[in-house]
PDB file of C-alpha atoms in Angstrom:
ATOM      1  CA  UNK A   1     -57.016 -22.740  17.639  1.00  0.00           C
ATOM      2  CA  UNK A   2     -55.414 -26.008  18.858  1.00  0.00           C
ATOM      3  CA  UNK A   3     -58.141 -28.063  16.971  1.00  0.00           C
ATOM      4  CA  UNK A   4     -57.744 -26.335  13.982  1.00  0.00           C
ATOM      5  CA  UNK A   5     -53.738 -26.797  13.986  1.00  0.00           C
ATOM      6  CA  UNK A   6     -54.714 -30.096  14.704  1.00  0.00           C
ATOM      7  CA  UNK A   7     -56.893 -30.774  12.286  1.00  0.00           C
ATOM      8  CA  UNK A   8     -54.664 -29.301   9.645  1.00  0.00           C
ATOM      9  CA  UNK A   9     -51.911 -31.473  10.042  1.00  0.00           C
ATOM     10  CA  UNK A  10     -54.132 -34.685  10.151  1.00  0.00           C
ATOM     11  CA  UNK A  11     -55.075 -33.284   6.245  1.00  0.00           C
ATOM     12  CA  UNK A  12     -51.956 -32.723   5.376  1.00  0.00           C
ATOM     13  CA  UNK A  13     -50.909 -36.260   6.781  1.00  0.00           C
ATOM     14  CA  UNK A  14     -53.402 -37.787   4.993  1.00  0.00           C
ATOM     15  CA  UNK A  15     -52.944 -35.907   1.429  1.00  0.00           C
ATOM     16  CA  UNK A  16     -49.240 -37.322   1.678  1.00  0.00           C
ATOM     17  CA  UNK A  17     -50.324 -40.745   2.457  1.00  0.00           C
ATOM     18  CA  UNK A  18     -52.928 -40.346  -0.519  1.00  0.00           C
ATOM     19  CA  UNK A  19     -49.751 -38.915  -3.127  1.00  0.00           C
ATOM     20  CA  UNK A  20     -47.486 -41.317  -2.362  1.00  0.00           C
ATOM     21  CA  UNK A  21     -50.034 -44.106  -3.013  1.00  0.00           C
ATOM     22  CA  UNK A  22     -50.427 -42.802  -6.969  1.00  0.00           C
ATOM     23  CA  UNK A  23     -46.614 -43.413  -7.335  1.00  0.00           C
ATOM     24  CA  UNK A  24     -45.744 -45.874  -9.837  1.00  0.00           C
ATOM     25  CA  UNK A  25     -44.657 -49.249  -7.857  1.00  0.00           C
ATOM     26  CA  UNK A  26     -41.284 -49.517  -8.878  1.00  0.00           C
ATOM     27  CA  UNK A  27     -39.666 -53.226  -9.603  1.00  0.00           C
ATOM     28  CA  UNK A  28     -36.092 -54.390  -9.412  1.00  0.00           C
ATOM     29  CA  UNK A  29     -34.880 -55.175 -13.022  1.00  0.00           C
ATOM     30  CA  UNK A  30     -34.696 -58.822 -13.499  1.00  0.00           C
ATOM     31  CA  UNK A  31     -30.624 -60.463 -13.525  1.00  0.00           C
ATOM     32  CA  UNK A  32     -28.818 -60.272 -17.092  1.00  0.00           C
ATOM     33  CA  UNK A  33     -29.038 -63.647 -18.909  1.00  0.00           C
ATOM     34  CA  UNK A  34     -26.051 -64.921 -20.724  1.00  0.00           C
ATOM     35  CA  UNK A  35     -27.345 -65.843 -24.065  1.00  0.00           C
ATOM     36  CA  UNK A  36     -25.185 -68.437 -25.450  1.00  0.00           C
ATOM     37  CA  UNK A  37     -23.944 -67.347 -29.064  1.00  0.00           C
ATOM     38  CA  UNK A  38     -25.041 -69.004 -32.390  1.00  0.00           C
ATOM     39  CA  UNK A  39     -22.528 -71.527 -33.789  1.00  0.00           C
ATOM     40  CA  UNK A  40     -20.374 -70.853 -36.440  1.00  0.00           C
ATOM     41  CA  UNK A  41     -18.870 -72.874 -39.310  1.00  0.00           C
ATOM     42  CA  UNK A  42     -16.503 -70.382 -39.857  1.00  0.00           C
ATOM     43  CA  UNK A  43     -12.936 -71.153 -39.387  1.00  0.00           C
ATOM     44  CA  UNK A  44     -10.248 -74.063 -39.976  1.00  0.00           C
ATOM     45  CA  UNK A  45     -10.479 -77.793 -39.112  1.00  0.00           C
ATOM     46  CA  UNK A  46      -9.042 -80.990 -39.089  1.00  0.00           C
ATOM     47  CA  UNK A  47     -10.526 -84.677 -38.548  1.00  0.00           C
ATOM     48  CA  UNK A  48     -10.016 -88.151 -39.461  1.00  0.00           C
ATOM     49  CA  UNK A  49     -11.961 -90.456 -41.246  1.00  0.00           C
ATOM     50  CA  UNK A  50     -12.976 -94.564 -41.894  1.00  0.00           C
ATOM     51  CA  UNK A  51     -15.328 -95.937 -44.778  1.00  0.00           C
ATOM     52  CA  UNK A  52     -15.559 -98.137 -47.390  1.00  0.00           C
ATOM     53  CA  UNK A  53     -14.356 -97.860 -51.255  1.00  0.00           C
ATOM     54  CA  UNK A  54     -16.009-100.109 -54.115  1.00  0.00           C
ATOM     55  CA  UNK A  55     -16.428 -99.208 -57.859  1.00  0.00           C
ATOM     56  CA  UNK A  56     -14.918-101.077 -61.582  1.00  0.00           C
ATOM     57  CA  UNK A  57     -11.596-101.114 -63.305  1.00  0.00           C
ATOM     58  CA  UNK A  58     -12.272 -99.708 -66.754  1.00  0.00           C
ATOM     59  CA  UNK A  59     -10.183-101.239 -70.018  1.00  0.00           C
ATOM     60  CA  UNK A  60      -8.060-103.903 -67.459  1.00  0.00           C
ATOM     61  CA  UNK A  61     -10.953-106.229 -65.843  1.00  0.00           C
ATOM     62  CA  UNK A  62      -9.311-109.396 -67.529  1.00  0.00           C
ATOM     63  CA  UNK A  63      -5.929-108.123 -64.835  1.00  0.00           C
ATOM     64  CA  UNK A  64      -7.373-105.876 -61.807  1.00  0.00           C
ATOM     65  CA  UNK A  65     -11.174-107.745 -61.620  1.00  0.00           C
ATOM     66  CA  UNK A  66     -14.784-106.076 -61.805  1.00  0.00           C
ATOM     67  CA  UNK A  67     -15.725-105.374 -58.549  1.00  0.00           C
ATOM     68  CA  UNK A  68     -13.383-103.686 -56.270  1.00  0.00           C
ATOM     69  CA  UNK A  69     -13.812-103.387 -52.508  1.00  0.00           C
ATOM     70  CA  UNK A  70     -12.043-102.361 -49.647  1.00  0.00           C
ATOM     71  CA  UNK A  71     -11.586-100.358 -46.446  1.00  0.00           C
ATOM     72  CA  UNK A  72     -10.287 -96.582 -46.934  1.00  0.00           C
ATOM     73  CA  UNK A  73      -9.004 -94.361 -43.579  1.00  0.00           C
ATOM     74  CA  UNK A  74      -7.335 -91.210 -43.472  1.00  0.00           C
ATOM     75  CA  UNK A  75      -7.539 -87.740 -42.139  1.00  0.00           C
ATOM     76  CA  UNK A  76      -8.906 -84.556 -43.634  1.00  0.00           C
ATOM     77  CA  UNK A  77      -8.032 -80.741 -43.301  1.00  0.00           C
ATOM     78  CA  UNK A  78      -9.743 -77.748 -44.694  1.00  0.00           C
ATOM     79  CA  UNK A  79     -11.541 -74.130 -44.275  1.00  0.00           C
ATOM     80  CA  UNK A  80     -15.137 -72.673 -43.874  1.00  0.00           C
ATOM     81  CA  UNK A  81     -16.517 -69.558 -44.379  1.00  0.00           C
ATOM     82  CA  UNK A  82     -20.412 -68.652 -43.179  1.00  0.00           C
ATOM     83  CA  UNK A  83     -22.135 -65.914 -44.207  1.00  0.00           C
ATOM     84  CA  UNK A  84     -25.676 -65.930 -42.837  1.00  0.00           C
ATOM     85  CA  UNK A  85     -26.599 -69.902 -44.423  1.00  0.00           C
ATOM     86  CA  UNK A  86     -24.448 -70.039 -46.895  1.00  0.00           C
ATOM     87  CA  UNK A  87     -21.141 -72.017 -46.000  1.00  0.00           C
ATOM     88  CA  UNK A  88     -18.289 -72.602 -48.375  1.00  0.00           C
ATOM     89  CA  UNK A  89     -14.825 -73.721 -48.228  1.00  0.00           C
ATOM     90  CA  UNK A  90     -12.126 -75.895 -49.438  1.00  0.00           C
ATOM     91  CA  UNK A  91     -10.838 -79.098 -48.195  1.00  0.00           C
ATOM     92  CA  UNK A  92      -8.118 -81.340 -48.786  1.00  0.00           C
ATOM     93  CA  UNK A  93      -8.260 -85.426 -48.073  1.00  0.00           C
ATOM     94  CA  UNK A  94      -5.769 -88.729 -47.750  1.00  0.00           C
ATOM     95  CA  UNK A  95      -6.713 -92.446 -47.054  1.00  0.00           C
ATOM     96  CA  UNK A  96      -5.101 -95.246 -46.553  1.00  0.00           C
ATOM     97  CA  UNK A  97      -6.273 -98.609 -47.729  1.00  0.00           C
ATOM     98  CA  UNK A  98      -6.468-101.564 -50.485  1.00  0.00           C
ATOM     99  CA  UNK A  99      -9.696-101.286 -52.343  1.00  0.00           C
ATOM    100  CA  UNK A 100      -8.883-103.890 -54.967  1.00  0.00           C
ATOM    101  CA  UNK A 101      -9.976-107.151 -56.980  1.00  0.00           C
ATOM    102  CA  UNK A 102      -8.173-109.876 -58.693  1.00  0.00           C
ATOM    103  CA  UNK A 103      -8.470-112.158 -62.249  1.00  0.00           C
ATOM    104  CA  UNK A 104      -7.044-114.699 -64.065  1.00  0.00           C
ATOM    105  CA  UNK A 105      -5.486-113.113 -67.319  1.00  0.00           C
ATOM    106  CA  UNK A 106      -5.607-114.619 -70.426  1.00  0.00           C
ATOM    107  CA  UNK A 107      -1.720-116.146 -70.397  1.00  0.00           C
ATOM    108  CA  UNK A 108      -2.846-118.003 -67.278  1.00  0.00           C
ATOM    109  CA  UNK A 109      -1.532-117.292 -63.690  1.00  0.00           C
ATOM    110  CA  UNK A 110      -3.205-114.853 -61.599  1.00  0.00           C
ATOM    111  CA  UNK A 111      -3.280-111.292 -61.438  1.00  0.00           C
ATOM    112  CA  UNK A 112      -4.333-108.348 -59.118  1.00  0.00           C
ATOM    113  CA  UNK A 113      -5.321-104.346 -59.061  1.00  0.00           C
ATOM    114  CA  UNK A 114      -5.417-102.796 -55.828  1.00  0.00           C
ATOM    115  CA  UNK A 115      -5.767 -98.939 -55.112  1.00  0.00           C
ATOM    116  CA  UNK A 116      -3.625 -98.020 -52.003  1.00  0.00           C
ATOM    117  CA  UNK A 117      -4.418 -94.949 -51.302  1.00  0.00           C
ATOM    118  CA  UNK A 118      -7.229 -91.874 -52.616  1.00  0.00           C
ATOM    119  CA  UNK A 119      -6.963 -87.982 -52.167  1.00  0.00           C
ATOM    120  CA  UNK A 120      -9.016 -85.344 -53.000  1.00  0.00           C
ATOM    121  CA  UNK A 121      -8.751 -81.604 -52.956  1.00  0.00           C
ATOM    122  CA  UNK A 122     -12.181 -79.759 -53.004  1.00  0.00           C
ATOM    123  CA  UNK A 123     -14.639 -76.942 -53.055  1.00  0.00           C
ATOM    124  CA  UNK A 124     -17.412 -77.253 -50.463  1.00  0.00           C
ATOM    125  CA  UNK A 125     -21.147 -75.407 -50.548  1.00  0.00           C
ATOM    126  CA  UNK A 126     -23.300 -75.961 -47.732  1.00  0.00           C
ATOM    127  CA  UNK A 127     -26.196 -74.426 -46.033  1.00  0.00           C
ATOM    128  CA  UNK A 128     -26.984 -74.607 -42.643  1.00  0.00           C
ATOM    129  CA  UNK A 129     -29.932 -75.691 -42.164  1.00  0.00           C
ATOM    130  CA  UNK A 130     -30.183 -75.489 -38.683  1.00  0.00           C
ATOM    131  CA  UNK A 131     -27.476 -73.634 -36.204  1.00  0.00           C
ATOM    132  CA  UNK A 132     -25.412 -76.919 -36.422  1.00  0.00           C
ATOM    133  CA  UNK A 133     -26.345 -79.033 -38.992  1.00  0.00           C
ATOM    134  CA  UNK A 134     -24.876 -78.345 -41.943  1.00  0.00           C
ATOM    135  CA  UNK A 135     -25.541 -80.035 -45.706  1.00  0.00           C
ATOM    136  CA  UNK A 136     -23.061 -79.481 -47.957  1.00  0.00           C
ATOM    137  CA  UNK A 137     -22.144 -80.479 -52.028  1.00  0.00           C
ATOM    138  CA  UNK A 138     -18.670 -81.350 -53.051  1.00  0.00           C
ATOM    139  CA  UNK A 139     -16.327 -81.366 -56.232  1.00  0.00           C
ATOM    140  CA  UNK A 140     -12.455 -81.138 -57.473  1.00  0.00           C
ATOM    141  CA  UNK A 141      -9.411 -83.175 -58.115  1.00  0.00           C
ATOM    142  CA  UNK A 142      -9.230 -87.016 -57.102  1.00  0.00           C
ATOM    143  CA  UNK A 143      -6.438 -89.092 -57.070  1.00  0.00           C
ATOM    144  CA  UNK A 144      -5.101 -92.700 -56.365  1.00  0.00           C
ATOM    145  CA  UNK A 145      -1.967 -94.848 -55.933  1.00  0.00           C
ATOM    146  CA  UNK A 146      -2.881 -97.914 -58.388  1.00  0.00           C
ATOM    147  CA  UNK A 147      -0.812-101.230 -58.223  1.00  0.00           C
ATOM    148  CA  UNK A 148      -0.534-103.880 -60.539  1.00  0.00           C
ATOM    149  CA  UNK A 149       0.526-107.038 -60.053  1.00  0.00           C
ATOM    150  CA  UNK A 150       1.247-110.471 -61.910  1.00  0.00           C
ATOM    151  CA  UNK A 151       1.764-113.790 -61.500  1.00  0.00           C
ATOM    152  CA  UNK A 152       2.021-115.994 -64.424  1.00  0.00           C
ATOM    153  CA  UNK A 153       3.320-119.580 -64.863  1.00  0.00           C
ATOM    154  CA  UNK A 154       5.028-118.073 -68.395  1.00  0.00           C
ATOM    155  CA  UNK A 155       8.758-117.528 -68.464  1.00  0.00           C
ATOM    156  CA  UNK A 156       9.828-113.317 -68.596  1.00  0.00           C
ATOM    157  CA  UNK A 157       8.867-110.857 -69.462  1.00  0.00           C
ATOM    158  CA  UNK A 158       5.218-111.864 -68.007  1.00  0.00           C
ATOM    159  CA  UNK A 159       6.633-113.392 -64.710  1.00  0.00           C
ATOM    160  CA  UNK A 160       6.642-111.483 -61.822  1.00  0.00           C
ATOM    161  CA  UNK A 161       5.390-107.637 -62.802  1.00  0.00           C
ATOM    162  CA  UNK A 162       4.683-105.312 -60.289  1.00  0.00           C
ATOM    163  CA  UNK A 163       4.164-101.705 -61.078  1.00  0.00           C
ATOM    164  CA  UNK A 164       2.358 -98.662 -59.390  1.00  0.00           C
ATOM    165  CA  UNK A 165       0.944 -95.598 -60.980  1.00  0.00           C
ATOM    166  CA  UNK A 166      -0.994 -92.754 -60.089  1.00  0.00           C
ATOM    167  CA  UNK A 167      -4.407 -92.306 -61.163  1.00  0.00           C
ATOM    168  CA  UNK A 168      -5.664 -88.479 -61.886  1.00  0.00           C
ATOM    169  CA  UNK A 169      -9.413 -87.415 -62.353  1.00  0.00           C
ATOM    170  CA  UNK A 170     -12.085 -85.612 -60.842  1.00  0.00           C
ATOM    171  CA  UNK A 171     -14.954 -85.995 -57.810  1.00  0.00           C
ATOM    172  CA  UNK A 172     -17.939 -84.975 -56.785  1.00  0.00           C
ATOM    173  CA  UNK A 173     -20.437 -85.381 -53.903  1.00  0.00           C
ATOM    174  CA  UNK A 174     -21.829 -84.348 -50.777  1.00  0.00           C
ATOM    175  CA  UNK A 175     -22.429 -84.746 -47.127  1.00  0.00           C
ATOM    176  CA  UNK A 176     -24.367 -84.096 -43.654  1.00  0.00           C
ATOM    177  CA  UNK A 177     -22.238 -82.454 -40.869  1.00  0.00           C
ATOM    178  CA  UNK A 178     -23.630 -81.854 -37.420  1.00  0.00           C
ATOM    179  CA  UNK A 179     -21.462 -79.786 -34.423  1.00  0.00           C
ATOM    180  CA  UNK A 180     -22.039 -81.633 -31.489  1.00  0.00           C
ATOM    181  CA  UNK A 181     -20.352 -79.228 -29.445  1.00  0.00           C
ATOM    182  CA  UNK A 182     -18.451 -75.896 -30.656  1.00  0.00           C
ATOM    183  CA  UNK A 183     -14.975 -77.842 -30.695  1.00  0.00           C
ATOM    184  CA  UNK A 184     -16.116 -81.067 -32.178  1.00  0.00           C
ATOM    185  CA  UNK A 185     -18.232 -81.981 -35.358  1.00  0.00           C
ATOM    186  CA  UNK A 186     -19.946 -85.963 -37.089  1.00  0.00           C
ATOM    187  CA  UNK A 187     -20.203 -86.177 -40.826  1.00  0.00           C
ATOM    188  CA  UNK A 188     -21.241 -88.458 -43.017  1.00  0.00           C
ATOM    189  CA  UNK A 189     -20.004 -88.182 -46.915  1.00  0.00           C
ATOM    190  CA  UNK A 190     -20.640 -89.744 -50.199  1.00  0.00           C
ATOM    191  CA  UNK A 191     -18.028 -89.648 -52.996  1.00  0.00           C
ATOM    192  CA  UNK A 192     -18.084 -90.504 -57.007  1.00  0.00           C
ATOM    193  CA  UNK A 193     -14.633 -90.189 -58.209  1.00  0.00           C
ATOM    194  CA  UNK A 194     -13.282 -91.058 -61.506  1.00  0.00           C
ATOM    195  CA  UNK A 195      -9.866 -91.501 -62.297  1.00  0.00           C
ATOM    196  CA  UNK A 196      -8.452 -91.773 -65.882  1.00  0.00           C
ATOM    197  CA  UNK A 197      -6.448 -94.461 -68.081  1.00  0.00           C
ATOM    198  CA  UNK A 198      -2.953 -95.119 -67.223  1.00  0.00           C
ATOM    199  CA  UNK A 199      -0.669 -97.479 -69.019  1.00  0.00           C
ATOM    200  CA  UNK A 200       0.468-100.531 -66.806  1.00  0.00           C
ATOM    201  CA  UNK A 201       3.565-103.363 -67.955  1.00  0.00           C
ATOM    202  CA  UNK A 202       4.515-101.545 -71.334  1.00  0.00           C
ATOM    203  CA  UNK A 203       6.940-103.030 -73.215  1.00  0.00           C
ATOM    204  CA  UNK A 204       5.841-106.665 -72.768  1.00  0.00           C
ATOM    205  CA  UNK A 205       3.254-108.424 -73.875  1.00  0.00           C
ATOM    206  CA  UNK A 206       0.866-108.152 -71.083  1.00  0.00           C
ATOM    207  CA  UNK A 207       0.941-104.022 -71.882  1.00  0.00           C
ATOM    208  CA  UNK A 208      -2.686-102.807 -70.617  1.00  0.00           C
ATOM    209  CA  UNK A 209      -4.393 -99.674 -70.226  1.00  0.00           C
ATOM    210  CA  UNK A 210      -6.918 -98.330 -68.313  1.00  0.00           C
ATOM    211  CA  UNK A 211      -8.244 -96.432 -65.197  1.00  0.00           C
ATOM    212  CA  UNK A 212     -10.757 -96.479 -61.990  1.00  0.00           C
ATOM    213  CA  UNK A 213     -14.492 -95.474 -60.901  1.00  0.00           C
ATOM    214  CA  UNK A 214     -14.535 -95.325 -56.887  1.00  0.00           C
ATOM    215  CA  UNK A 215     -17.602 -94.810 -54.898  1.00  0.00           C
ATOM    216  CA  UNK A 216     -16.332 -93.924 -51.540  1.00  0.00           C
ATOM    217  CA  UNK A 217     -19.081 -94.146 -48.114  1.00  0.00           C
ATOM    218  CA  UNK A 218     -17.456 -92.991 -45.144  1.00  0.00           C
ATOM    219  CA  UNK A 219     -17.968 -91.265 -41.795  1.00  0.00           C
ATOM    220  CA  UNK A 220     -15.398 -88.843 -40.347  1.00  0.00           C
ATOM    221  CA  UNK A 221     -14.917 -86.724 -36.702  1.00  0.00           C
ATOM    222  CA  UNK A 222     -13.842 -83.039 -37.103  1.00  0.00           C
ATOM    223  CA  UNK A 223     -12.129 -80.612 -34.860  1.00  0.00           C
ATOM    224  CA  UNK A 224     -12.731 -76.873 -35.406  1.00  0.00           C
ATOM    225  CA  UNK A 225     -10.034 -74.612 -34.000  1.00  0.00           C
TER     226      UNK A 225
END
């Protein structure tokens, strides 16, 4: 009887051993991984910017020159909105500078056009072609401070005029824009902007009139809040 009890519990030893060797090997689940999330263009900014301006005086080359050039810097504001690739927005622009040429006008003397300062307020449509790279088209109102100057060895009303107007017209171009981190964005930007005639010394007989193409290169740094 002692063998058998024996032997029983040796089976039933073993049939346990056997069962628990079928159980599924269980594995601790592996640590949760933070993903970082995808960047967004969405939301306000504000930057600076530094380039170059060069274009033609149209109607007043024998006063403001033919060819234009200067330095243009300034600061920039505006708003995105992304929706999958798609980005669009609005943004507004001022710069500081003296993109200008000079002549000698037809009563002798000398004479100079300089634009002091350009601002734009645009539309934006981008796509993003990767999670921060963006590419982006551009187009609305452009505007510049225009002054007029001359010198002239003739007695008044030539000697001495100085005047400054305000140029209105319209721009268009585009740009590349790339988030280096989530704060902090580079772009690059071409703009054609052309500004219509104005009407510069009236009332004498040096009376001109005429407006401004600008090509405007520049690079600018963004902040996104």
């Amino acid at each position: 009887m002692k063998k058998v009890l024996v032997a029983a519990a040796g089976a039933m030893a073993y049939a346990s051993m056997a069962q628990a060797a079928d159980l599924p090997y269980r594995k601790e689940a592996p640590a949760a991984y933070d993903y970082a999330p995808a960047f967004s263009w969405t939301g306000f900014y504000a930057g600076g910017t530094a380039g170059i301006g060069f274009g033609g005086f149209n109607g007043v080359e024998q006063y403001f020159g033919t060819s234009p050039i200067g330095g243009l810097y300034g600061f920039t504001a505006g708003y995105n909105y992304q929706s999958g690739k798609l980005v669009v927005g609005a943004e507004a622009d001022f710069a500081f500078g003296h993109v200008g040429d000079s002549a000698t006008p037809p009563m002798g003397g000398s004479s100079t056009g300089v634009a002091r300062d350009f601002f734009t307020a645009r539309a934006r449509v981008g796509y993003a072609i990767v999670d921060r790279a963006l590419i982006y088209g551009t187009g609305g109102y452009a505007g510049a401070d225009i002054r007029a100057m001359i010198s002239s060895p003739y007695s008044n009303p030539v000697l001495g005029l100085d005047q400054s107007s305000i140029a209105n017209g319209w721009t268009l171009g585009g740009g590349v824009e790339y988030a280096i981190t989530p704060h902090f964005s580079l772009k690059g930007e071409y703009l054609f902007a052309s500004m219509g005639n104005n009407t510069y010394f009236s009332g004498t007989r040096a009376s001109i009139n005429g407006g401004l193409n600008l090509n405007v290169l520049r690079a600018g740094v963004n902040y996104h809040f």
